Amino acid sequence: MTKYDSQGVPVLSFHNPAGTILYPTGLYTYAMGNTRGRDLTELLGTSTEQHLDLLLLASGDVRNVLCTVSELSLRKPHERPKSLKFYLNDYDPTVVARNAVLLEVACAINPDITADMDFLWNIWYNLALSKAHFDRLRDILSELLERNFEGDESFLMFPDSAVLRECHAIWKDWIDLDLEVKSVQEERNRLIEDKGIKIDSQCLSLLTQTVMAINEFEELDILFPTPSNPFYKEIKHWYSEGSTSNESEKTNPTLIRPFVHKWKQHYNSCAFESYLPFERQDLTRCKSLTAACKENLTSMVKSFQQQKQNHSTTVQVTLWTGDALGLCTSGFPPDLLFDVIDTSNVSDHIGFAECSHLLRPKA
């Protein structure tokens, strides 16, 4: 199990010699994606005879899992693979434990019920929760603690018992965690200020990514950081409060570093970046970034559930913690190969050679 130092930083035995370069001043958590979710099979031809194994190194959240399953569900019946097995790895055990929570909720809720989608959105992205959502999240954590994950029929898999024990410890910590919202917001804002980050600069940067293409002069108003721009106000609220809502009753425990109970989310984390950019008409129809993002998320959850419930296609997610390089060189069973490997930004630092041997040769 991962050990933590006095600053709440996981003590990792990096196979990667660049480990001290990647994390020189401690480890931040990427609990939400900082890039748009994508279909990992978009360049892969598929058929009903295929059993696809997809490896996501440094996966962050589960946006790419939902997006991939959602997009595959749109393919013709004879192009949908027989099974999908996702292998999610992240060096941060908090992210792995949290991904299990998000996937559990994505499977259990009714995406046609607005309140259910609000619950998923809020526990995924918002620092502050209503008491009702806080209690509902605790119920989910209790269910996970009582769940038997053994057996091939389980949707979530933990092939390494140490990973499951680690997740259990984190879930137990979160279930009893009840921090005061204002103090957590102040801690978060101090972290951002200490990094010298200006909220107005963050808002403007995000505004420039909001729309896919601005072709007409009158559309430039969406980029102006003025009080009259509703999207600017919405983004500024997020960066100031850490939430897309005005809830202030309870702190979301899954965004808190377990055991040390500190705010360790990356200072550039943003709820909207997993969904940008949008078509202008989508923003006009939805009238807010949050509503447009939720519409996108709802569509993915619906397709995800339909594909998962489709008896002709089985979906399974296996969770791994630890250093990606160590996992690739000595962590997997020797006969396990993958059809797709998504390296996030890992290959930027260590190259692709250390994991390329895990790719399954094309027939």
GROMACS .gro file of C-alpha atoms in nm:
model
  363
    1MET     CA    1   0.000   0.000   0.000
    2THR     CA    2   0.112   0.354  -0.072
    3LYS     CA    3   0.267   0.542   0.220
    4TYR     CA    4   0.224   0.917   0.268
    5ASP     CA    5   0.477   1.166   0.400
    6SER     CA    6   0.404   1.445   0.649
    7GLN     CA    7   0.279   1.669   0.367
    8GLY     CA    8   0.028   1.413   0.245
    9VAL     CA    9   0.236   1.319  -0.058
   10PRO     CA   10   0.239   0.951  -0.159
   11VAL     CA   11   0.587   0.804  -0.120
   12LEU     CA   12   0.640   0.624  -0.448
   13SER     CA   13   0.927   0.403  -0.553
   14PHE     CA   14   0.964   0.538  -0.905
   15HIS     CA   15   1.105   0.310  -1.170
   16ASN     CA   16   1.108   0.628  -1.373
   17PRO     CA   17   1.435   0.818  -1.308
   18ALA     CA   18   1.252   1.140  -1.396
   19GLY     CA   19   1.023   1.094  -1.095
   20THR     CA   20   1.189   1.371  -0.897
   21ILE     CA   21   1.159   1.598  -1.200
   22LEU     CA   22   0.792   1.523  -1.248
   23TYR     CA   23   0.706   1.578  -0.881
   24PRO     CA   24   0.979   1.802  -0.734
   25THR     CA   25   0.759   1.977  -0.477
   26GLY     CA   26   0.503   1.711  -0.404
   27LEU     CA   27   0.217   1.539  -0.574
   28TYR     CA   28  -0.101   1.711  -0.688
   29THR     CA   29  -0.418   1.521  -0.762
   30TYR     CA   30  -0.581   1.533  -1.105
   31ALA     CA   31  -0.934   1.444  -0.999
   32MET     CA   32  -1.084   1.593  -1.315
   33GLY     CA   33  -0.959   1.598  -1.670
   34ASN     CA   34  -0.768   1.894  -1.809
   35THR     CA   35  -0.826   1.781  -2.169
   36ARG     CA   36  -1.140   1.691  -2.360
   37GLY     CA   37  -1.261   1.333  -2.324
   38ARG     CA   38  -1.184   1.123  -2.630
   39ASP     CA   39  -1.270   0.792  -2.792
   40LEU     CA   40  -0.960   0.576  -2.757
   41THR     CA   41  -1.073   0.353  -3.044
   42GLU     CA   42  -1.140   0.632  -3.293
   43LEU     CA   43  -0.861   0.509  -3.524
   44LEU     CA   44  -0.930   0.141  -3.467
   45GLY     CA   45  -1.145  -0.074  -3.689
   46THR     CA   46  -1.368  -0.303  -3.482
   47SER     CA   47  -1.591  -0.606  -3.528
   48THR     CA   48  -1.821  -0.827  -3.323
   49GLU     CA   49  -1.551  -1.095  -3.293
   50GLN     CA   50  -1.309  -0.867  -3.113
   51HIS     CA   51  -1.220  -0.862  -2.745
   52LEU     CA   52  -1.057  -0.523  -2.690
   53ASP     CA   53  -0.811  -0.455  -2.408
   54LEU     CA   54  -0.739  -0.086  -2.351
   55LEU     CA   55  -0.469   0.043  -2.117
   56LEU     CA   56  -0.490   0.397  -1.979
   57LEU     CA   57  -0.170   0.505  -1.806
   58ALA     CA   58  -0.191   0.810  -1.578
   59SER     CA   59  -0.560   0.800  -1.658
   60GLY     CA   60  -0.685   1.075  -1.431
   61ASP     CA   61  -1.064   1.056  -1.416
   62VAL     CA   62  -1.293   0.824  -1.614
   63ARG     CA   63  -1.397   1.063  -1.891
   64ASN     CA   64  -1.213   0.863  -2.160
   65VAL     CA   65  -1.381   0.541  -2.050
   66LEU     CA   66  -1.728   0.693  -2.078
   67CYS     CA   67  -1.644   0.863  -2.406
   68THR     CA   68  -1.498   0.548  -2.563
   69VAL     CA   69  -1.791   0.326  -2.470
   70SER     CA   70  -2.036   0.596  -2.577
   71GLU     CA   71  -1.877   0.639  -2.919
   72LEU     CA   72  -1.850   0.264  -2.979
   73SER     CA   73  -2.222   0.231  -2.910
   74LEU     CA   74  -2.284   0.452  -3.215
   75ARG     CA   75  -2.109   0.213  -3.451
   76LYS     CA   76  -2.303  -0.033  -3.663
   77PRO     CA   77  -2.397  -0.356  -3.481
   78HIS     CA   78  -2.142  -0.563  -3.672
   79GLU     CA   79  -1.869  -0.315  -3.571
   80ARG     CA   80  -1.925  -0.332  -3.197
   81PRO     CA   81  -1.666  -0.549  -3.020
   82LYS     CA   82  -1.771  -0.848  -2.814
   83SER     CA   83  -1.600  -0.721  -2.501
   84LEU     CA   84  -1.425  -0.411  -2.372
   85LYS     CA   85  -1.174  -0.434  -2.091
   86PHE     CA   86  -1.028  -0.109  -1.962
   87TYR     CA   87  -0.717  -0.111  -1.745
   88LEU     CA   88  -0.694   0.218  -1.556
   89ASN     CA   89  -0.370   0.319  -1.388
   90ASP     CA   90  -0.282   0.630  -1.193
   91TYR     CA   91   0.013   0.701  -0.966
   92ASP     CA   92  -0.224   0.871  -0.722
   93PRO     CA   93  -0.425   0.611  -0.525
   94THR     CA   94  -0.681   0.881  -0.444
   95VAL     CA   95  -0.768   0.905  -0.814
   96VAL     CA   96  -0.807   0.527  -0.843
   97ALA     CA   97  -1.037   0.506  -0.541
   98ARG     CA   98  -1.235   0.801  -0.671
   99ASN     CA   99  -1.271   0.649  -1.018
  100ALA     CA  100  -1.435   0.345  -0.862
  101VAL     CA  101  -1.688   0.578  -0.698
  102LEU     CA  102  -1.761   0.766  -1.021
  103LEU     CA  103  -1.805   0.446  -1.221
  104GLU     CA  104  -2.030   0.299  -0.954
  105VAL     CA  105  -2.253   0.606  -0.970
  106ALA     CA  106  -2.248   0.617  -1.351
  107CYS     CA  107  -2.375   0.259  -1.354
  108ALA     CA  108  -2.640   0.304  -1.085
  109ILE     CA  109  -2.812   0.634  -1.163
  110ASN     CA  110  -3.095   0.700  -1.406
  111PRO     CA  111  -2.958   0.947  -1.663
  112ASP     CA  112  -3.313   1.049  -1.754
  113ILE     CA  113  -3.359   1.192  -1.404
  114THR     CA  114  -3.204   1.537  -1.374
  115ALA     CA  115  -3.143   1.499  -1.001
  116ASP     CA  116  -2.937   1.185  -1.063
  117MET     CA  117  -2.719   1.357  -1.320
  118ASP     CA  118  -2.679   1.653  -1.087
  119PHE     CA  119  -2.553   1.412  -0.821
  120LEU     CA  120  -2.291   1.261  -1.053
  121TRP     CA  121  -2.181   1.605  -1.174
  122ASN     CA  122  -2.156   1.746  -0.823
  123ILE     CA  123  -1.949   1.467  -0.670
  124TRP     CA  124  -1.725   1.465  -0.978
  125TYR     CA  125  -1.653   1.837  -1.001
  126ASN     CA  126  -1.779   2.041  -0.705
  127LEU     CA  127  -1.595   2.120  -0.383
  128ALA     CA  128  -1.922   2.182  -0.197
  129LEU     CA  129  -2.223   1.950  -0.183
  130SER     CA  130  -2.574   1.969  -0.046
  131LYS     CA  131  -2.637   1.755   0.261
  132ALA     CA  132  -2.860   1.528   0.052
  133HIS     CA  133  -2.579   1.461  -0.197
  134PHE     CA  134  -2.327   1.427   0.085
  135ASP     CA  135  -2.540   1.158   0.250
  136ARG     CA  136  -2.601   0.985  -0.082
  137LEU     CA  137  -2.227   0.977  -0.147
  138ARG     CA  138  -2.172   0.818   0.192
  139ASP     CA  139  -2.421   0.547   0.099
  140ILE     CA  140  -2.224   0.477  -0.220
  141LEU     CA  141  -1.900   0.451  -0.021
  142SER     CA  142  -2.067   0.209   0.221
  143GLU     CA  143  -2.185  -0.006  -0.068
  144LEU     CA  144  -1.835  -0.019  -0.216
  145LEU     CA  145  -1.688  -0.119   0.120
  146GLU     CA  146  -1.930  -0.411   0.140
  147ARG     CA  147  -1.892  -0.516  -0.225
  148ASN     CA  148  -1.731  -0.843  -0.326
  149PHE     CA  149  -1.518  -0.762  -0.629
  150GLU     CA  150  -1.407  -1.118  -0.691
  151GLY     CA  151  -1.535  -1.314  -0.987
  152ASP     CA  152  -1.546  -1.250  -1.359
  153GLU     CA  153  -1.900  -1.112  -1.337
  154SER     CA  154  -1.785  -0.804  -1.145
  155PHE     CA  155  -1.777  -0.482  -1.348
  156LEU     CA  156  -1.495  -0.334  -1.136
  157MET     CA  157  -1.188  -0.552  -1.093
  158PHE     CA  158  -0.893  -0.533  -0.853
  159PRO     CA  159  -0.646  -0.803  -0.961
  160ASP     CA  160  -0.396  -0.681  -0.702
  161SER     CA  161  -0.542  -0.725  -0.353
  162ALA     CA  162  -0.314  -0.449  -0.225
  163VAL     CA  163  -0.488  -0.199  -0.454
  164LEU     CA  164  -0.829  -0.301  -0.319
  165ARG     CA  165  -0.705  -0.271   0.041
  166GLU     CA  166  -0.575   0.074  -0.042
  167CYS     CA  167  -0.907   0.180  -0.192
  168HIS     CA  168  -1.089   0.039   0.111
  169ALA     CA  169  -0.873   0.250   0.341
  170ILE     CA  170  -0.945   0.563   0.134
  171TRP     CA  171  -1.320   0.497   0.118
  172LYS     CA  172  -1.329   0.444   0.495
  173ASP     CA  173  -1.148   0.771   0.547
  174TRP     CA  174  -1.382   0.963   0.316
  175ILE     CA  175  -1.698   0.818   0.467
  176ASP     CA  176  -1.617   0.979   0.803
  177LEU     CA  177  -1.476   1.303   0.663
  178ASP     CA  178  -1.682   1.617   0.720
  179LEU     CA  179  -1.472   1.931   0.672
  180GLU     CA  180  -1.604   2.285   0.692
  181VAL     CA  181  -1.659   2.421   0.341
  182LYS     CA  182  -1.528   2.771   0.397
  183SER     CA  183  -1.197   2.653   0.543
  184VAL     CA  184  -1.140   2.418   0.248
  185GLN     CA  185  -1.220   2.695   0.001
  186GLU     CA  186  -0.970   2.922   0.176
  187GLU     CA  187  -0.704   2.649   0.163
  188ARG     CA  188  -0.774   2.597  -0.207
  189ASN     CA  189  -0.753   2.968  -0.284
  190ARG     CA  190  -0.426   3.004  -0.093
  191LEU     CA  191  -0.277   2.727  -0.304
  192ILE     CA  192  -0.380   2.906  -0.623
  193GLU     CA  193  -0.249   3.240  -0.496
  194ASP     CA  194   0.081   3.085  -0.388
  195LYS     CA  195   0.131   2.970  -0.746
  196GLY     CA  196   0.093   3.328  -0.864
  197ILE     CA  197  -0.211   3.241  -1.071
  198LYS     CA  198  -0.454   3.520  -1.155
  199ILE     CA  199  -0.820   3.422  -1.179
  200ASP     CA  200  -0.889   3.669  -1.461
  201SER     CA  201  -0.609   3.514  -1.667
  202GLN     CA  202  -0.753   3.166  -1.609
  203CYS     CA  203  -1.098   3.285  -1.710
  204LEU     CA  204  -0.977   3.444  -2.031
  205SER     CA  205  -0.772   3.137  -2.121
  206LEU     CA  206  -1.076   2.914  -2.077
  207LEU     CA  207  -1.304   3.148  -2.270
  208THR     CA  208  -1.078   3.119  -2.575
  209GLN     CA  209  -1.134   2.741  -2.572
  210THR     CA  210  -1.510   2.755  -2.528
  211VAL     CA  211  -1.632   2.768  -2.887
  212MET     CA  212  -1.509   2.543  -3.168
  213ALA     CA  213  -1.478   2.821  -3.423
  214ILE     CA  214  -1.564   3.190  -3.421
  215ASN     CA  215  -1.648   3.287  -3.775
  216GLU     CA  216  -1.847   3.604  -3.731
  217PHE     CA  217  -1.742   3.931  -3.573
  218GLU     CA  218  -2.049   3.949  -3.350
  219GLU     CA  219  -1.949   3.621  -3.187
  220LEU     CA  220  -1.636   3.777  -3.040
  221ASP     CA  221  -1.841   3.894  -2.742
  222ILE     CA  222  -1.803   3.547  -2.593
  223LEU     CA  223  -1.432   3.615  -2.540
  224PHE     CA  224  -1.471   3.943  -2.355
  225PRO     CA  225  -1.416   3.907  -1.978
  226THR     CA  226  -1.687   4.153  -1.882
  227PRO     CA  227  -1.970   4.138  -1.627
  228SER     CA  228  -2.215   4.117  -1.918
  229ASN     CA  229  -2.064   3.790  -2.041
  230PRO     CA  230  -2.253   3.510  -1.860
  231PHE     CA  231  -1.988   3.251  -1.942
  232TYR     CA  232  -1.715   3.467  -1.793
  233LYS     CA  233  -1.913   3.505  -1.471
  234GLU     CA  234  -1.974   3.131  -1.459
  235ILE     CA  235  -1.607   3.048  -1.509
  236LYS     CA  236  -1.499   3.307  -1.252
  237HIS     CA  237  -1.742   3.156  -1.001
  238TRP     CA  238  -1.580   2.817  -1.056
  239TYR     CA  239  -1.225   2.947  -1.005
  240SER     CA  240  -1.330   3.150  -0.700
  241GLU     CA  241  -1.545   2.889  -0.528
  242GLY     CA  242  -1.432   2.552  -0.665
  243SER     CA  243  -1.791   2.467  -0.757
  244THR     CA  244  -2.037   2.526  -1.037
  245SER     CA  245  -2.322   2.563  -0.787
  246ASN     CA  246  -2.388   2.776  -0.480
  247GLU     CA  247  -2.405   2.482  -0.240
  248SER     CA  248  -2.218   2.541   0.085
  249GLU     CA  249  -2.341   2.277   0.331
  250LYS     CA  250  -2.083   2.000   0.302
  251THR     CA  251  -1.734   1.947   0.160
  252ASN     CA  252  -1.699   1.682  -0.110
  253PRO     CA  253  -1.470   1.427   0.062
  254THR     CA  254  -1.354   1.269  -0.266
  255LEU     CA  255  -1.170   1.592  -0.352
  256ILE     CA  256  -0.976   1.585  -0.025
  257ARG     CA  257  -0.641   1.406   0.018
  258PRO     CA  258  -0.724   1.116   0.252
  259PHE     CA  259  -0.557   1.062   0.589
  260VAL     CA  260  -0.401   1.410   0.599
  261HIS     CA  261  -0.726   1.586   0.501
  262LYS     CA  262  -0.572   1.858   0.289
  263TRP     CA  263  -0.666   2.017  -0.042
  264LYS     CA  264  -0.418   1.881  -0.296
  265GLN     CA  265  -0.607   1.924  -0.623
  266HIS     CA  266  -0.395   2.062  -0.904
  267TYR     CA  267  -0.419   2.440  -0.910
  268ASN     CA  268  -0.524   2.446  -1.278
  269SER     CA  269  -0.805   2.192  -1.236
  270CYS     CA  270  -1.129   2.301  -1.398
  271ALA     CA  271  -1.468   2.135  -1.429
  272PHE     CA  272  -1.527   2.252  -1.785
  273GLU     CA  273  -1.209   2.147  -1.966
  274SER     CA  274  -1.316   1.784  -2.019
  275TYR     CA  275  -1.601   1.906  -2.242
  276LEU     CA  276  -1.461   2.199  -2.438
  277PRO     CA  277  -1.497   2.325  -2.702
  278PHE     CA  278  -1.869   2.352  -2.781
  279GLU     CA  279  -2.068   2.440  -3.086
  280ARG     CA  280  -2.207   2.792  -3.052
  281GLN     CA  281  -2.565   2.663  -3.089
  282ASP     CA  282  -2.514   2.426  -2.794
  283LEU     CA  283  -2.423   2.714  -2.567
  284THR     CA  284  -2.712   2.920  -2.700
  285ARG     CA  285  -2.955   2.637  -2.629
  286CYS     CA  286  -2.817   2.541  -2.288
  287LYS     CA  287  -2.749   2.902  -2.179
  288SER     CA  288  -2.461   2.802  -1.950
  289LEU     CA  289  -2.138   2.605  -1.964
  290THR     CA  290  -2.249   2.382  -1.679
  291ALA     CA  291  -2.574   2.291  -1.853
  292ALA     CA  292  -2.389   2.219  -2.180
  293CYS     CA  293  -2.138   2.000  -1.997
  294LYS     CA  294  -2.413   1.812  -1.815
  295GLU     CA  295  -2.594   1.753  -2.143
  296ASN     CA  296  -2.277   1.599  -2.284
  297LEU     CA  297  -2.222   1.391  -1.969
  298THR     CA  298  -2.582   1.271  -1.971
  299SER     CA  299  -2.547   1.150  -2.329
  300MET     CA  300  -2.229   0.959  -2.243
  301VAL     CA  301  -2.380   0.797  -1.934
  302LYS     CA  302  -2.687   0.685  -2.131
  303SER     CA  303  -2.472   0.525  -2.401
  304PHE     CA  304  -2.239   0.378  -2.140
  305GLN     CA  305  -2.526   0.211  -1.957
  306GLN     CA  306  -2.685   0.084  -2.277
  307GLN     CA  307  -2.360  -0.069  -2.395
  308LYS     CA  308  -2.287  -0.218  -2.053
  309GLN     CA  309  -2.635  -0.373  -2.037
  310ASN     CA  310  -2.608  -0.504  -2.392
  311HIS     CA  311  -2.550  -0.876  -2.355
  312SER     CA  312  -2.361  -0.887  -2.685
  313THR     CA  313  -2.092  -0.656  -2.541
  314THR     CA  314  -1.939  -0.692  -2.196
  315VAL     CA  315  -1.762  -0.401  -2.028
  316GLN     CA  316  -1.512  -0.438  -1.746
  317VAL     CA  317  -1.277  -0.195  -1.572
  318THR     CA  318  -0.962  -0.305  -1.390
  319LEU     CA  319  -0.795  -0.060  -1.152
  320TRP     CA  320  -0.422  -0.032  -1.083
  321THR     CA  321  -0.222   0.214  -0.872
  322GLY     CA  322   0.148   0.295  -0.887
  323ASP     CA  323   0.413   0.420  -1.124
  324ALA     CA  324   0.316   0.365  -1.488
  325LEU     CA  325   0.667   0.266  -1.595
  326GLY     CA  326   0.698   0.009  -1.318
  327LEU     CA  327   0.359  -0.132  -1.409
  328CYS     CA  328   0.458  -0.169  -1.774
  329THR     CA  329   0.793  -0.332  -1.703
  330SER     CA  330   0.702  -0.569  -1.422
  331GLY     CA  331   0.347  -0.518  -1.299
  332PHE     CA  332   0.127  -0.692  -1.555
  333PRO     CA  333   0.092  -1.066  -1.614
  334PRO     CA  334   0.346  -1.163  -1.884
  335ASP     CA  335   0.080  -1.274  -2.133
  336LEU     CA  336  -0.133  -0.958  -2.107
  337LEU     CA  337  -0.127  -0.744  -2.423
  338PHE     CA  338  -0.334  -0.442  -2.525
  339ASP     CA  339  -0.503  -0.325  -2.842
  340VAL     CA  340  -0.480   0.041  -2.739
  341ILE     CA  341  -0.245   0.215  -2.496
  342ASP     CA  342  -0.319   0.572  -2.395
  343THR     CA  343  -0.017   0.720  -2.219
  344SER     CA  344  -0.163   1.059  -2.124
  345ASN     CA  345   0.150   1.273  -2.073
  346VAL     CA  346   0.366   0.985  -1.948
  347SER     CA  347   0.531   0.935  -2.287
  348ASP     CA  348   0.633   1.303  -2.287
  349HIS     CA  349   0.872   1.222  -2.004
  350ILE     CA  350   0.980   0.862  -2.057
  351GLY     CA  351   0.905   0.794  -2.422
  352PHE     CA  352   0.691   0.511  -2.554
  353ALA     CA  353   0.949   0.233  -2.579
  354GLU     CA  354   0.893   0.104  -2.225
  355CYS     CA  355   0.527   0.025  -2.290
  356SER     CA  356   0.521  -0.045  -2.666
  357HIS     CA  357   0.604  -0.413  -2.605
  358LEU     CA  358   0.260  -0.445  -2.445
  359LEU     CA  359   0.080  -0.372  -2.772
  360ARG     CA  360  -0.092  -0.668  -2.932
  361PRO     CA  361   0.037  -0.730  -3.287
  362LYS     CA  362  -0.219  -0.669  -3.558
  363ALA     CA  363  -0.358  -0.984  -3.712
   0.00000   0.00000   0.00000
